[in-house]
Short mmCIF file of C-alpha atoms in Angstrom, two decimals:
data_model
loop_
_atom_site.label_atom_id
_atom_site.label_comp_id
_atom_site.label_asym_id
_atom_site.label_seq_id
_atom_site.Cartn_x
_atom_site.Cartn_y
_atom_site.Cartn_z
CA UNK A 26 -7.39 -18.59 11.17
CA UNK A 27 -5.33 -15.35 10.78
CA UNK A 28 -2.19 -14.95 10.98
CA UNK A 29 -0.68 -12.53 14.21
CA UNK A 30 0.58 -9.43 12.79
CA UNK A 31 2.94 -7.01 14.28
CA UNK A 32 2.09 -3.62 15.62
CA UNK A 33 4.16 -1.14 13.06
CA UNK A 34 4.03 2.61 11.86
CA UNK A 35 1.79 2.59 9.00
CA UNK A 36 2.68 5.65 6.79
CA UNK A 37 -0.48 7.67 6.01
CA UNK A 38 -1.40 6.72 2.20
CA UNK A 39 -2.43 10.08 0.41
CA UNK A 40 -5.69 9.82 -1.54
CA UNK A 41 -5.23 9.86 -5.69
CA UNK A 42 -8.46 10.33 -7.52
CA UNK A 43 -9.18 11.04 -11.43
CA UNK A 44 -10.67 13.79 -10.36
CA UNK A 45 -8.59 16.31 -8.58
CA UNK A 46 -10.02 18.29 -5.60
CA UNK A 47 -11.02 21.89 -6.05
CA UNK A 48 -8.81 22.62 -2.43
CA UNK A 49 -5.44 21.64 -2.23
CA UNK A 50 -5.76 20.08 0.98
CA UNK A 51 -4.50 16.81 0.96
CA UNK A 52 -7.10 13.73 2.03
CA UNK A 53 -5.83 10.45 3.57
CA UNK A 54 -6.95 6.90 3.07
CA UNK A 55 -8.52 5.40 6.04
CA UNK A 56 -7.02 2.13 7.12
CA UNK A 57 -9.65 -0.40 6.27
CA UNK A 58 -11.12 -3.94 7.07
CA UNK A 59 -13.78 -5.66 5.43
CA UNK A 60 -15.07 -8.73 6.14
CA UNK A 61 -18.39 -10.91 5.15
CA UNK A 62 -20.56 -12.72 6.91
CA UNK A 63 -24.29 -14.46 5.39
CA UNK A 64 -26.07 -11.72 6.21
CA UNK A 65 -24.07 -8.44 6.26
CA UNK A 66 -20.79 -7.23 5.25
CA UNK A 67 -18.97 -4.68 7.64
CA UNK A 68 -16.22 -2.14 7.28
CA UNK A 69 -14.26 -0.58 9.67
CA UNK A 70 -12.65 1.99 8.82
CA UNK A 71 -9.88 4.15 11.18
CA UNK A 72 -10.51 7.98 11.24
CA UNK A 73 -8.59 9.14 14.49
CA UNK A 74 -10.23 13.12 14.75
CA UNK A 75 -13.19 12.81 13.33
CA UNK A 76 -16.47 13.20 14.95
CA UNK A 77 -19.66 11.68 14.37
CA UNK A 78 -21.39 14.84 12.36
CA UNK A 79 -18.53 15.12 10.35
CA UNK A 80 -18.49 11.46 8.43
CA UNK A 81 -20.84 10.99 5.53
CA UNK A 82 -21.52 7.88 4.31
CA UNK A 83 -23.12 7.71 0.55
CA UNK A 84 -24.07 4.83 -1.32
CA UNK A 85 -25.13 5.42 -5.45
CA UNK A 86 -25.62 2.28 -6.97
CA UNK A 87 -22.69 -0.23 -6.06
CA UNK A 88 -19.98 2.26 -5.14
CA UNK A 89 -19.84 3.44 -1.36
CA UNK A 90 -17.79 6.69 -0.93
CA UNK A 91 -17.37 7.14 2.35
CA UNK A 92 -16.14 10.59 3.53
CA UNK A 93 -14.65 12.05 6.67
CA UNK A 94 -13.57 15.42 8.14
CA UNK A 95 -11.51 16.84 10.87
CA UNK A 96 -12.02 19.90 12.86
CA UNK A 97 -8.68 21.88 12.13
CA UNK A 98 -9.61 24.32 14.15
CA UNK A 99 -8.40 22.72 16.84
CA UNK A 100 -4.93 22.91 15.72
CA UNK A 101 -5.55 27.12 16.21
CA UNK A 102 -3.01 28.62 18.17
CA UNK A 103 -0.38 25.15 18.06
CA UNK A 104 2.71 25.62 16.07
CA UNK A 105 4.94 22.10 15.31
CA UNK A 106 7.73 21.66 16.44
CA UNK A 107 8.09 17.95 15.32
CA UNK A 108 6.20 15.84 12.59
CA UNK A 109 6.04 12.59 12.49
CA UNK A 110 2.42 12.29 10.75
CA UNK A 111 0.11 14.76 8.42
CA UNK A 112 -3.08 15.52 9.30
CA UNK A 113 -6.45 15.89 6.74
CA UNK A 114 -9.45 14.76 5.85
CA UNK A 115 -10.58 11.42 5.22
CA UNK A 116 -11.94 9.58 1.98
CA UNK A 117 -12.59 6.26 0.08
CA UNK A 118 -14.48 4.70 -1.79
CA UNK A 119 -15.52 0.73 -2.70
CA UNK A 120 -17.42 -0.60 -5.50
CA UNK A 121 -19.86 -3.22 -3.90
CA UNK A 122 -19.60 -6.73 -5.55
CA UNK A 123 -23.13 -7.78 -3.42
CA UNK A 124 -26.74 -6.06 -3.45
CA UNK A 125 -27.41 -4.15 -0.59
CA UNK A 126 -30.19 -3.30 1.44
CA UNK A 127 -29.51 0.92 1.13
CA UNK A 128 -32.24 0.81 4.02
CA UNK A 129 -30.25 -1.67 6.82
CA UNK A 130 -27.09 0.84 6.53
CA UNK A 131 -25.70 1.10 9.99
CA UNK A 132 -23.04 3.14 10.90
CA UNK A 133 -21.48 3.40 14.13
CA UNK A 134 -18.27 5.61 15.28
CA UNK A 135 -16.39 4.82 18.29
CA UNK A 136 -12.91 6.12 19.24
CA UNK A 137 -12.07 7.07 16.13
CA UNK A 138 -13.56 3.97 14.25
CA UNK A 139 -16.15 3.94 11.95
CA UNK A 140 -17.89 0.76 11.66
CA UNK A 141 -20.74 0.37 8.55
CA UNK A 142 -22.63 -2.45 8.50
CA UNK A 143 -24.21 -3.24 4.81
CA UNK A 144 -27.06 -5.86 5.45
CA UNK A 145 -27.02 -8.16 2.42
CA UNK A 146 -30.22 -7.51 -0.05
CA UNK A 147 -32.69 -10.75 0.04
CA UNK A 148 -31.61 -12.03 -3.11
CA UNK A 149 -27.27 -12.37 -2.33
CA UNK A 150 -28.17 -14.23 1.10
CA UNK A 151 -26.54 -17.96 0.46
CA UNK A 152 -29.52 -20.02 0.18
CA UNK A 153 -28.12 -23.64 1.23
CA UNK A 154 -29.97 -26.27 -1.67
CA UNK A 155 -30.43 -29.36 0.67
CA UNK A 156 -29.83 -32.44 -1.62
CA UNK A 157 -31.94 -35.44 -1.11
CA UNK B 6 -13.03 40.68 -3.79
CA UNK B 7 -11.72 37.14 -2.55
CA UNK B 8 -13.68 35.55 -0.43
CA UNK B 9 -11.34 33.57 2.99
CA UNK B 10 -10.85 30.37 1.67
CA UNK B 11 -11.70 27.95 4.58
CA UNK B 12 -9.35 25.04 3.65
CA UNK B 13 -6.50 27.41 3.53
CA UNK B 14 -5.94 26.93 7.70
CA UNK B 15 -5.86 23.33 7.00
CA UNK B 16 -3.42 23.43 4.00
CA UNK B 17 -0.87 25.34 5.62
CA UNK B 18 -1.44 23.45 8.87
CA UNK B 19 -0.55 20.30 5.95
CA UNK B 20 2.55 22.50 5.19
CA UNK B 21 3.67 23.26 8.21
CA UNK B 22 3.80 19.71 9.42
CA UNK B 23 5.65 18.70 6.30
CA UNK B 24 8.44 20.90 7.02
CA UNK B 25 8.48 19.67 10.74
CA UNK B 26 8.74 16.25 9.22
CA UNK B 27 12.51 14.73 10.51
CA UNK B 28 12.95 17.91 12.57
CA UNK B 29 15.54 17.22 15.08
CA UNK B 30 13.36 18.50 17.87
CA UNK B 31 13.38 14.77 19.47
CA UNK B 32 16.44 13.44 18.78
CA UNK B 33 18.43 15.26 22.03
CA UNK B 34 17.44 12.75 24.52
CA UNK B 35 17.48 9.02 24.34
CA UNK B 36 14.05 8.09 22.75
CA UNK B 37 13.29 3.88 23.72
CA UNK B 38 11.06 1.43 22.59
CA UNK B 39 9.24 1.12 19.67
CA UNK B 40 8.31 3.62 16.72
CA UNK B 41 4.55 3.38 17.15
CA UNK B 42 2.49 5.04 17.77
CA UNK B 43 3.56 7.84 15.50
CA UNK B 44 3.06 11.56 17.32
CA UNK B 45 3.15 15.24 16.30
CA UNK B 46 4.74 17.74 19.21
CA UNK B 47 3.16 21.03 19.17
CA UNK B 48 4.15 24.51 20.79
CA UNK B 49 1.66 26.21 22.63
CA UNK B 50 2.32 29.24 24.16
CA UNK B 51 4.99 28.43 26.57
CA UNK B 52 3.66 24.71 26.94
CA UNK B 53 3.84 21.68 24.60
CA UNK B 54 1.38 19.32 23.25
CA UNK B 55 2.08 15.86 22.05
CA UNK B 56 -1.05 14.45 19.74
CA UNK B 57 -0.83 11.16 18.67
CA UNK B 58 -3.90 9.01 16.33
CA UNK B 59 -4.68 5.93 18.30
CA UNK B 60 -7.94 4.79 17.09
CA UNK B 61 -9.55 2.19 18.37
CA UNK B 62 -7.73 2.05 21.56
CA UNK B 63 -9.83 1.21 25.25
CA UNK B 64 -8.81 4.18 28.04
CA UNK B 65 -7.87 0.95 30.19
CA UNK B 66 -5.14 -0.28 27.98
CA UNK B 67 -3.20 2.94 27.99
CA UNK B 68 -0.48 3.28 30.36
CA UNK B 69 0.98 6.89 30.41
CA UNK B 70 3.78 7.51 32.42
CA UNK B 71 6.16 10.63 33.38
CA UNK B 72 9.47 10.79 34.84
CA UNK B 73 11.61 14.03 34.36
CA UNK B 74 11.36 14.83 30.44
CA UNK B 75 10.63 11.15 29.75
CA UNK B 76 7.43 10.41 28.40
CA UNK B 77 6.41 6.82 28.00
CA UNK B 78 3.10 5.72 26.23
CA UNK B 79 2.61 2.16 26.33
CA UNK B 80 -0.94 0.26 25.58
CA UNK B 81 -2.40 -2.63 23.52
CA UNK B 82 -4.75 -2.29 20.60
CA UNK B 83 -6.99 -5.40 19.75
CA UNK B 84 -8.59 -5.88 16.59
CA UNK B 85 -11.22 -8.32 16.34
CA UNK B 86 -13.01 -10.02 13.64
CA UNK B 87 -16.52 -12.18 13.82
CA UNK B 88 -15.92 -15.96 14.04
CA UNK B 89 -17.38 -17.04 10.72
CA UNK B 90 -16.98 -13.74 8.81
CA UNK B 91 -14.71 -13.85 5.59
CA UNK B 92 -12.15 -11.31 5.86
CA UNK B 93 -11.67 -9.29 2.66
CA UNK B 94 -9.40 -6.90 3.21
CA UNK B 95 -7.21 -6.59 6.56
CA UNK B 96 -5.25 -3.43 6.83
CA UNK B 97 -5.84 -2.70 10.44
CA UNK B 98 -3.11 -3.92 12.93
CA UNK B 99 -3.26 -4.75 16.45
CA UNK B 100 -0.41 -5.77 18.87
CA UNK B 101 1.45 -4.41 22.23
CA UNK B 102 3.26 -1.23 21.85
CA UNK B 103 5.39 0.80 24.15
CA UNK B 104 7.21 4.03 23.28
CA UNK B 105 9.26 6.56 25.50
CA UNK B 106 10.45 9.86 24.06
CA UNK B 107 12.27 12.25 26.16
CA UNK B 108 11.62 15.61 24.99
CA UNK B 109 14.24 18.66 25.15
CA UNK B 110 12.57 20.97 27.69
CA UNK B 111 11.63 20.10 31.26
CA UNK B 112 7.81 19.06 32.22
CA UNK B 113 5.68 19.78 35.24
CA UNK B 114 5.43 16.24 35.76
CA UNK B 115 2.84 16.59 37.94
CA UNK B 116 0.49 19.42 35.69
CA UNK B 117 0.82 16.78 32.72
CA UNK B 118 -2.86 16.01 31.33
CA UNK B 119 -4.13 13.29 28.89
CA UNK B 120 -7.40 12.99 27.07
CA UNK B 121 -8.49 10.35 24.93
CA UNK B 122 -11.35 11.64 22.49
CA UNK B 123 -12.15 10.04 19.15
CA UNK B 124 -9.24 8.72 18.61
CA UNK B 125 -6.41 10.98 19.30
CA UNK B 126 -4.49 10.82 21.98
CA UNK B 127 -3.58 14.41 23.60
CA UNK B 128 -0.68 14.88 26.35
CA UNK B 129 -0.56 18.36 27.94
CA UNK B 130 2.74 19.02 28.92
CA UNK B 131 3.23 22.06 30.94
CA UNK B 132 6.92 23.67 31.25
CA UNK B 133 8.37 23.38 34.28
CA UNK B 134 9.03 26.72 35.76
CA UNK B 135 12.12 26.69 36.21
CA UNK B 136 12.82 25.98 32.48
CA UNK B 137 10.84 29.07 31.60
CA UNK B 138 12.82 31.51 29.55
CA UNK B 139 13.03 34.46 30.94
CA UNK B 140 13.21 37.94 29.20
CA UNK B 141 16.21 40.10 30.51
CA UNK B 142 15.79 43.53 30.82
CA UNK B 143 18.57 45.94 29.50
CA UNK B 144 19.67 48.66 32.12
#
């Protein structure tokens, strides 16, 4: 069971690397989930503006950066008059605890979700040891 | 020679919403309800756009109504997990929500548009023509 949460302004978090950017733009961390099942484990991952060619998913040995962009352009011709919220790319990254099958990658963006699905290599399936 | 530097639109677009951040733009009118979801307001030309990042929302949850300069955005956004999945990390909320802001200038209630595409919410708010300003000419 989870617990019910409430609905609340969650302040963009800014993304800090080691390695600073060559732009100065400023790149948000998408609000994630992760969860695990036996066979796969899934992130979704919120990036409101993006569209499907601009998200790139890379995986290089256990850590999965996961990168998406926003069409600014849009924004041509709009001056603000009131701010509540920045706007800029997206990034993050994980370092993958389980083995995963690079090939079963699925990735699937819907209203401004991005949900991966990492199918679990043969070897980190639970195998259940029946005991007689 | 410098080459355009094509993040430079997006930096000063960064900038320019920073110093819009707190701007008092909204506070005239009475603004009800709750504080999500957060929104930008946006001049253009003589119209005004309100953008606001709603991700994961179904078209049939939102309810966006008009009255006067009263703009009320109310919906539900559902987050939903497998039964036997282990949750790891849970940063996503879901929950009701239902915000009215009443903006300073005076809307074509009828003209006002709303699209829903990846994510964003967009509300086209065109001036009402009577609230145009009009240039005076000097005799």
């Amino acid at each position: 069971m989870v617990a019910p949460q409430e609905l609340a302004v969650q302040e963009k978090k800014e993304l800090t690397s080691k390695e600073e950017k060559t732009v100065p733009a400023r790149y948000y961390i998408p609000t994630t989930d992760i969860y695990e099942t036996d066979e796969a484990l899934t992130l979704v991952m919120e990036l409101p503006g993006v569209e499907k060619d601009d998200v790139e998913v890379k995986l290089e040995g256990d850590v999965l950066q996961v990168e998406g962009r926003i069409d600014f352009t849009k924004y041509d011709g709009m001056e603000p008059v009131y701010a509540e919220y920045n706007v800029g790319n997206y990034a993050r990254a994980f370092t993958l605890s389980d083995k995963v099958n690079q090939d079963g990658i699925s990735a699937d963006l819907r209203d401004g979700v991005l949900t991966l699905t990492l199918p679990k290599a043969k070897q980190a399936v639970p195998r259940r040891i029946a005991v007689s | 020679m410098l080459l355009p530097d094509p993040f430079e639109p997006l930096f000063n677009l960064q900038r320019a919403l920073d110093s819009f951040r707190a701007s008092p733009w909204l506070n005239s009118g009475p603004s009800a309800g709750g504080t999500f979801p957060p929104l930008n307001v946006f001049r253009k030309g003589e119209d005004f756009v309100v953008i606001i990042e709603l991700p994961g929302i179904s078209k049939s949850e939102l309810d966006i109504q008009v009255k006067g300069n009263t703009i009320r955005i109310a919906g539900a956004k559902s987050v939903q997990y497998p039964e036997k999945a282990g949750l790891h990390r849970r940063e996503r909320l879901a929950g009701r929500f239902d915000r009215a802001i009443t903006i300073p200038v005076e809307v074509d209630a009828e003209k006002v548009r709303a699209e829903y595409r990846d994510g964003i919410l967009a509300l086209f708010l065109p001036r009402a023509e009577r609230d145009k300003p009009r240039s005076i000419k000097l005799s």
